[in-house]
Short mmCIF file of C-alpha atoms and ligand atoms in Angstrom, two decimals:
data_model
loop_
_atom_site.label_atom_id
_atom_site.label_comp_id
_atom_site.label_asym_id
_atom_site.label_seq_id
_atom_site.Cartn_x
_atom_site.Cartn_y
_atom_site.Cartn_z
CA UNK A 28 -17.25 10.11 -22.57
CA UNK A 29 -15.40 11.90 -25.85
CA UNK A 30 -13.05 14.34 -25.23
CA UNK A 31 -12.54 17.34 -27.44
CA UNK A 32 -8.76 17.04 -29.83
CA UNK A 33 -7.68 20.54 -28.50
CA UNK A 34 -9.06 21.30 -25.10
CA UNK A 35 -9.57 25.26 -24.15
CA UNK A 36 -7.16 24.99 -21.84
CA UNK A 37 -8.37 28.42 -20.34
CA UNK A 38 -11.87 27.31 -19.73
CA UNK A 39 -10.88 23.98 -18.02
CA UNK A 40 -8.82 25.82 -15.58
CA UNK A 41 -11.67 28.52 -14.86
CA UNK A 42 -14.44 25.79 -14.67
CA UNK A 43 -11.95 23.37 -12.17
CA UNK A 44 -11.12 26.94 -10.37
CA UNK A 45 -14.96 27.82 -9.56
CA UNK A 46 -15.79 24.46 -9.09
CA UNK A 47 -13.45 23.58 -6.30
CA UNK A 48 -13.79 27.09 -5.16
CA UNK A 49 -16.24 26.16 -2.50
CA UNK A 50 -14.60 23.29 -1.21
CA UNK A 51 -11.28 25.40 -0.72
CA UNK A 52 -9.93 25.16 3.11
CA UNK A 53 -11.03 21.27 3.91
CA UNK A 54 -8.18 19.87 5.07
CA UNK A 55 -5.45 21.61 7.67
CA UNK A 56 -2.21 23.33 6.78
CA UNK A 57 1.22 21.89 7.76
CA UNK A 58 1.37 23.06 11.43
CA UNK A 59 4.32 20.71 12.50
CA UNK A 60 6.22 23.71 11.09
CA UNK A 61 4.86 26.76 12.62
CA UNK A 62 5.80 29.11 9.71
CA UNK A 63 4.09 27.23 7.51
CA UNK A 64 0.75 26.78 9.78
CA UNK A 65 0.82 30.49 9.32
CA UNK A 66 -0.68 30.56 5.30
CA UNK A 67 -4.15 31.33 4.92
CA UNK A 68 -5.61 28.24 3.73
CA UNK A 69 -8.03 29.17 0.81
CA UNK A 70 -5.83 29.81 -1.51
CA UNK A 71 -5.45 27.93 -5.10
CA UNK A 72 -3.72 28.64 -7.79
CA UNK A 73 -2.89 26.61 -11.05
CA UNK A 74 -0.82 26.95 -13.93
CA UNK A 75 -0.11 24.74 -17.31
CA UNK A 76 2.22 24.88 -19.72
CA UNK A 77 2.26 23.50 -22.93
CA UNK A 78 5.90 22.38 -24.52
CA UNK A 79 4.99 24.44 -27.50
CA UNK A 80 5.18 27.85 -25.47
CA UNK A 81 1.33 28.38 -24.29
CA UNK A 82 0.97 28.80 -20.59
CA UNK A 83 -2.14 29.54 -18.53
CA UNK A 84 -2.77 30.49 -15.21
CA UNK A 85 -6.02 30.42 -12.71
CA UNK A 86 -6.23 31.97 -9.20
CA UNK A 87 -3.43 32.35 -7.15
CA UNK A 88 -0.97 31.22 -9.46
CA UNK A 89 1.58 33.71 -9.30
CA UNK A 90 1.61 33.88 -5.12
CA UNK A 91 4.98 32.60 -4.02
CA UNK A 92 4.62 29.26 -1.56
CA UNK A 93 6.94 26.63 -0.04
CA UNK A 94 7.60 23.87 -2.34
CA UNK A 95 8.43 21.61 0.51
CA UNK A 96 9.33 18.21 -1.18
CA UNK A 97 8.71 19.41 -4.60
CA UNK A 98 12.51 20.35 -4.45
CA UNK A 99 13.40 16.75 -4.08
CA UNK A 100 12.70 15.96 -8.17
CA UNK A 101 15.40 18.92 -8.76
CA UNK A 102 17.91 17.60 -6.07
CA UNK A 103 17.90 14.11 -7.25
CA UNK A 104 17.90 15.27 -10.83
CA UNK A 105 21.30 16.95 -9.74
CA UNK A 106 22.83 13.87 -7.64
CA UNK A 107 21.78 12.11 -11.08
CA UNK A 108 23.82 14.52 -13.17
CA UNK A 109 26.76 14.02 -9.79
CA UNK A 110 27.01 10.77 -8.59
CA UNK A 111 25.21 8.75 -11.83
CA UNK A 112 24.50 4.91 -11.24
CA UNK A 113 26.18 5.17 -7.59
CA UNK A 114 23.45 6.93 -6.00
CA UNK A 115 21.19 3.53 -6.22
CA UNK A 116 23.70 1.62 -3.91
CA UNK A 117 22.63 4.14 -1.26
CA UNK A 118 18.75 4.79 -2.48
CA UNK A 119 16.25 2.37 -3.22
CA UNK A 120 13.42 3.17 -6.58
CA UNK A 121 10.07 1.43 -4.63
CA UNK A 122 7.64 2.76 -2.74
CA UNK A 123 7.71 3.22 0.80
CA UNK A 124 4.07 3.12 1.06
CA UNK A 125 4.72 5.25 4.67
CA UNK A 126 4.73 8.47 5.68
CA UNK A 127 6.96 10.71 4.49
CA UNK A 128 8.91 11.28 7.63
CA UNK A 129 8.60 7.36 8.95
CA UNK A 130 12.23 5.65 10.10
CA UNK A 131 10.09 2.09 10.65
CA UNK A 132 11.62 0.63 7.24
CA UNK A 133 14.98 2.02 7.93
CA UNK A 134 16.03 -0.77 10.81
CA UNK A 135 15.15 -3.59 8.65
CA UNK A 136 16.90 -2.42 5.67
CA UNK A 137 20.06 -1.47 6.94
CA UNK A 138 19.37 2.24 6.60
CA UNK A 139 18.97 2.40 2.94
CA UNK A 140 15.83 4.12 2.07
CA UNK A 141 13.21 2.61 -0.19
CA UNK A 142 13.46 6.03 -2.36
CA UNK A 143 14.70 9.39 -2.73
CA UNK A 144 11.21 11.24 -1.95
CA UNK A 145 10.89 10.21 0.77
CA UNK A 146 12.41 12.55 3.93
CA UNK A 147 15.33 9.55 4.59
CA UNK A 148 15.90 9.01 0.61
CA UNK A 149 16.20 12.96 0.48
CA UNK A 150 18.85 13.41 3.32
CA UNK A 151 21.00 10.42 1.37
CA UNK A 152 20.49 12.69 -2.09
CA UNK A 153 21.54 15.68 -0.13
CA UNK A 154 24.53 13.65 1.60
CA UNK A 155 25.83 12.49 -2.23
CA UNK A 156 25.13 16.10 -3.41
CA UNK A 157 27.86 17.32 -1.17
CA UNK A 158 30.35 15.00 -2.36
CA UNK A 159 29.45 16.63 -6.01
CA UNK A 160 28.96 20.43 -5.52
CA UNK A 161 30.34 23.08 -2.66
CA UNK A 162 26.56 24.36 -1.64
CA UNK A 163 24.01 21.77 -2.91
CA UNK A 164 21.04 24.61 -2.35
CA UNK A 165 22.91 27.27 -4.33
CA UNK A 166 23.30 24.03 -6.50
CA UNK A 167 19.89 23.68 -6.57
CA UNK A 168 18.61 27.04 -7.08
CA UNK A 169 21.29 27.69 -10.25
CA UNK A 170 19.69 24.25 -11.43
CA UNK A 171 16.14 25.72 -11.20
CA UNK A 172 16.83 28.60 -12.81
CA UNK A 173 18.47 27.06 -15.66
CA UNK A 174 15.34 25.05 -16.15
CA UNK A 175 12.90 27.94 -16.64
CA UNK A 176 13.42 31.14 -18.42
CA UNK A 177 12.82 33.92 -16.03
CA UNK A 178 12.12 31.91 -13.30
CA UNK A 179 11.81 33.55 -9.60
CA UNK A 180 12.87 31.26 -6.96
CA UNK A 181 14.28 31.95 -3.49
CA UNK A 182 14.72 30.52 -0.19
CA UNK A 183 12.59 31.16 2.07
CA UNK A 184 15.05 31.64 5.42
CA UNK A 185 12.12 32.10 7.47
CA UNK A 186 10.80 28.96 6.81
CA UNK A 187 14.12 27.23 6.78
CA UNK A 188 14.93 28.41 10.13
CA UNK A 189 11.32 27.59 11.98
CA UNK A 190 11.61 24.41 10.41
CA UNK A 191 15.07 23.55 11.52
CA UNK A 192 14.02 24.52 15.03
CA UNK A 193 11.51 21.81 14.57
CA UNK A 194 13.75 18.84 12.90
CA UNK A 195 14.13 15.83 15.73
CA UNK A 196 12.13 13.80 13.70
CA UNK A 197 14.44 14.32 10.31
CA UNK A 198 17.60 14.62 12.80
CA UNK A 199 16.19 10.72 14.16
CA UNK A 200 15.96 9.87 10.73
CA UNK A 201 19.76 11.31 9.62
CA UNK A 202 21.05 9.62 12.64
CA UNK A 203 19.65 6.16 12.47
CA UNK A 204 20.92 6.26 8.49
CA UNK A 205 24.57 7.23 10.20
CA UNK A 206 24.31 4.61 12.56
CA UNK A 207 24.35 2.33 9.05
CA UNK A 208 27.36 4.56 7.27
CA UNK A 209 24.66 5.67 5.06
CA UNK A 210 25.40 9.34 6.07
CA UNK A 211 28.27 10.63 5.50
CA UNK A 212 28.89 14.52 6.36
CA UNK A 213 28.17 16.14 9.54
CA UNK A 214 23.96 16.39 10.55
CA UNK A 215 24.34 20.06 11.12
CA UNK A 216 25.27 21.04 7.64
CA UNK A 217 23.52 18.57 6.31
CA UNK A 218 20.10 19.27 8.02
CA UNK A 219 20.77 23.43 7.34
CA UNK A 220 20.86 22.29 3.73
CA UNK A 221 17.94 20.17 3.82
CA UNK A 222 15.31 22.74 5.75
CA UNK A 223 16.98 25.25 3.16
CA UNK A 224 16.41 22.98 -0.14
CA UNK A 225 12.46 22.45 1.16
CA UNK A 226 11.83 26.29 1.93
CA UNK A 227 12.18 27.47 -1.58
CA UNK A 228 9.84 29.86 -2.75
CA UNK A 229 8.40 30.48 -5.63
CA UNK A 230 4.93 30.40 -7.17
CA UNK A 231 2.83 27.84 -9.19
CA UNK A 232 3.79 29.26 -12.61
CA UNK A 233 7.39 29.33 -12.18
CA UNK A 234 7.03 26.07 -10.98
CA UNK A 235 4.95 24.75 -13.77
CA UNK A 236 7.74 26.12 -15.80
CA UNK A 237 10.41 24.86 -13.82
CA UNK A 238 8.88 20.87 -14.24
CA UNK A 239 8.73 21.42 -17.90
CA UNK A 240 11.67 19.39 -19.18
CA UNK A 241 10.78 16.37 -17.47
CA UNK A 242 7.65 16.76 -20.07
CA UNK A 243 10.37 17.55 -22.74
CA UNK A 244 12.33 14.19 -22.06
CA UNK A 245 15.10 16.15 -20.20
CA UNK A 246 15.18 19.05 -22.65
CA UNK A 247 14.47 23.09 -21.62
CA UNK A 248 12.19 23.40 -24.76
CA UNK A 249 12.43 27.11 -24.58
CA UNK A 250 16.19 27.22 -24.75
CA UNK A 251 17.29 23.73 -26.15
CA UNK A 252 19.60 23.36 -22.80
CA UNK A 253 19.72 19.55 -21.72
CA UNK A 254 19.56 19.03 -18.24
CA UNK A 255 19.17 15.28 -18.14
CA UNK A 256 19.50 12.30 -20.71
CA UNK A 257 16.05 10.87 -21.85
CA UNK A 258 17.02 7.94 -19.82
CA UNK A 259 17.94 9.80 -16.41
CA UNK A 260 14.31 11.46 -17.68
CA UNK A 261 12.75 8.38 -17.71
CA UNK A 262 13.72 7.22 -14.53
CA UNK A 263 12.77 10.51 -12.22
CA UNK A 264 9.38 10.47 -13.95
CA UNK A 265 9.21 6.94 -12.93
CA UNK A 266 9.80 7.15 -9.59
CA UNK A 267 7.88 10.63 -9.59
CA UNK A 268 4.80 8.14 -10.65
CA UNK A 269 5.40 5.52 -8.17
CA UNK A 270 6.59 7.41 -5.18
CA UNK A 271 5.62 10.98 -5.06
CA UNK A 272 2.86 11.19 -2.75
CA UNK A 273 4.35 9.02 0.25
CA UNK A 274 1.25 6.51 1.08
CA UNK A 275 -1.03 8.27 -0.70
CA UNK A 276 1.09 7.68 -4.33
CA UNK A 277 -1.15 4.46 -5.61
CA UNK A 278 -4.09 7.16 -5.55
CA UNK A 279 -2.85 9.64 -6.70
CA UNK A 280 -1.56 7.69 -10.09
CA UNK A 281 -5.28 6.15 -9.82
CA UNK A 282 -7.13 9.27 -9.87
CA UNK A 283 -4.94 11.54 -12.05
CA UNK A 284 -2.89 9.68 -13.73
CA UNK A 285 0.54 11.84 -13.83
CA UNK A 286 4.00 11.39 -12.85
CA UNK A 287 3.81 14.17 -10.21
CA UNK A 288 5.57 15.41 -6.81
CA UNK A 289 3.80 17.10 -3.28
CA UNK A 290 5.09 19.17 -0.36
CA UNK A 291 3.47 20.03 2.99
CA UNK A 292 3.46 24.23 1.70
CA UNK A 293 0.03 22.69 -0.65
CA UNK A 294 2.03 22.30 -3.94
CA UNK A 295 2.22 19.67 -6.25
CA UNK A 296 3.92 19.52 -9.91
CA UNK A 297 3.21 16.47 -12.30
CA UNK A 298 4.25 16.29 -16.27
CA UNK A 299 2.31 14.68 -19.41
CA UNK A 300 5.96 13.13 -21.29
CA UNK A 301 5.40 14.74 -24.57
CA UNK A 302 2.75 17.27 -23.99
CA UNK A 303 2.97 19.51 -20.69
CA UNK A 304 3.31 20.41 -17.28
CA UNK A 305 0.75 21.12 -14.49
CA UNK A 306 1.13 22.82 -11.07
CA UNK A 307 -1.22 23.16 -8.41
CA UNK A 308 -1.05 25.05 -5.14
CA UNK A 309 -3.75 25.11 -2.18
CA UNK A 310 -2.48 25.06 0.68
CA UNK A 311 -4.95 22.84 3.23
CA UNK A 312 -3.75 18.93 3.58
CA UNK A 313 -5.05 15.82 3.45
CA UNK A 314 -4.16 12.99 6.18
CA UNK A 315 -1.19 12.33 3.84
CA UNK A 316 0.16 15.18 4.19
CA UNK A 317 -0.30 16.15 -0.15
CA UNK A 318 -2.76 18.98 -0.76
CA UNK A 319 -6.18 18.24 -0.89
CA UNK A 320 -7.29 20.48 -3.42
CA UNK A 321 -4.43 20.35 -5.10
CA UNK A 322 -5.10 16.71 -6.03
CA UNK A 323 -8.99 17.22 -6.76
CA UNK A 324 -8.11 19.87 -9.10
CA UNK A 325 -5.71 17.47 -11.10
CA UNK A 326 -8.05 14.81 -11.07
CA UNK A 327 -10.72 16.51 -12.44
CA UNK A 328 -7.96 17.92 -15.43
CA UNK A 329 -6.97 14.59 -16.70
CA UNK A 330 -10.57 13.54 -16.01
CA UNK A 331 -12.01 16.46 -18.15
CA UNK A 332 -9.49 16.76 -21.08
CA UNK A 333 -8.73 12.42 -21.19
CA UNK A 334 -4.91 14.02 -21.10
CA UNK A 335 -3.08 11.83 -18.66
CA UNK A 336 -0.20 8.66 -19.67
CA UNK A 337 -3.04 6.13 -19.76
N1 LIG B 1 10.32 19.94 5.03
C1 LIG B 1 9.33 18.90 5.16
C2 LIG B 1 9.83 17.82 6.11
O1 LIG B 1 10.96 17.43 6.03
C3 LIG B 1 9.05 18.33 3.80
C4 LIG B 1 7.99 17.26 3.84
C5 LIG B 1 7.03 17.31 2.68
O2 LIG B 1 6.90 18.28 1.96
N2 LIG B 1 6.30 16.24 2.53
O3 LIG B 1 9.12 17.36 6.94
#
């Protein structure tokens, strides 16, 4: 198959958009957190942005959803910038190849997590974070913002607080890693700042935006701001690759081809180095918990335009 040198970006989005149109809804919405089981399930939206300034959109690309585990790229890009090197002596860089909530590799391995996207990896980002910065999510949020220009991002309280209500799993997880010293602060403060850092809000083009100095090897290219070395760069968009979709992340670098991140609100963010970023929202699940959709749509990008880092 030959692909065209320039694609039009704007019909491959339209074309993906009507052709996964009737498909839309397959799958079932997060319902372990009953705010979330709440969203209407049809909905898609996609938006790319090209380093050089072009941007496109398709559906429901500027509704606000959950990012969900999407925030864990930004958090460990700021532990990164915090703690440096020291954050691998409590985080591991392979795949779990597990669920993203599972404690089973946890006993064996003296509560250090196989990575930081992972639910467990996440709480021991979050637990550095606070050694680094007085409120990691305001942390987060100023980080966000400073990575996209006009970005709209918010949390979500609502979301934060169903989901808290709903946390033994993640509180069996904190406490089994504090049984090892591998947690440091209190749960409370640390779960309150984990439901928070998951129920930000914002929609796919912001997003898209937001992901677009990990394409830029750690460089805003609207504003020139550097918010991580091309090696720190390197190494989220490595384990972005490897471990971003839980036990579903060999796949997903099978079928599309991206460094990329999910989250259980349907979203999911993934970078070309050197050329652009992509986000997709849709808001029905697959059995691994990553957005069925979501995926199909990015597959049949890099499929389509022969864009991907292969
Ligand atoms: N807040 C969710 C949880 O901790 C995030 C999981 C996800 O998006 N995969 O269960």
């Amino acid at each position: 198959m030959s692909h065209a040198a320039t694609p039009d970006y704007a019909a491959v989005l339209a074309q993906i958009h009507a052709e996964i149109e009737p498909s839309l809804g397959q799958g079932r919405v997060a319902d372990y957190i009953p705010a979330l089981a709440r969203v209407p399930p049809r909905q898609f939206g996609m938006a790319l942005c090209l380093l050089d300034g072009r941007e496109y959109c398709v559906g429901d690309a500027l509704v606000p959803f959950s990012v969900q585990s999407i925030a864990k790229v930004w958090a460990v890009a700021l532990a990164l910038r915090g703690a440096g090197e020291e954050l691998w002596q409590r985080v591991g860089r392979e795949p779990s190849g597990n669920a993203f909530n599972s404690l089973v590799q946890l006993e064996t391995e003296n509560g250090i997590p196989r990575n930081p996207l992972i639910n467990a990896g996440a709480l021991v980002t979050l637990d550095v974070l606070m050694d680094h910065v007085p409120d990691p999510v305001e942390a987060i949020l100023g980080f966000v913002r400073g990575t996209a220009r006009g970005v709209t991002v918010e949390v979500d309280e609502e979301v934060a607080a169903s989901e808290l209500a709903h946390s033994d799993r993640n509180y069996a997880v904190a406490h089994f890693m504090k049984g090892f010293g591998n947690i440091r602060h209190e749960l409370a403060p640390l779960m309150r700042a984990y439901v928070r850092q998951c129920a930000i809000r914002m929609h796919c083009l912001d997003l898209c935006r937001s992901f677009l100095f990990l394409a830029n090897h750690g460089v805003v290219p609207a504003s020139g701001l550097r918010v991580l070395s091309h090696r720190q760069t390197k190494r989220l968009s490595a384990l972005m690759f490897t471990c971003g979709f839980y036990d579903e992340s060999g796949d997903f670098a099978f079928r599309v081809g991206l460094p990329g991140k999910s989250g259980v609100g349907g979203g999911v963010a993934a970078v070309l180095p050197g050329q652009f970023a992509i986000a997709v929202w849709s808001p029905a699940l697959g059995r691994f918990g990553n957005s069925l959709a979501g995926i199909e749509a990015l597959d049949r990008f890099t499929t389509r335009t022969g864009l991907s880092v292969f």
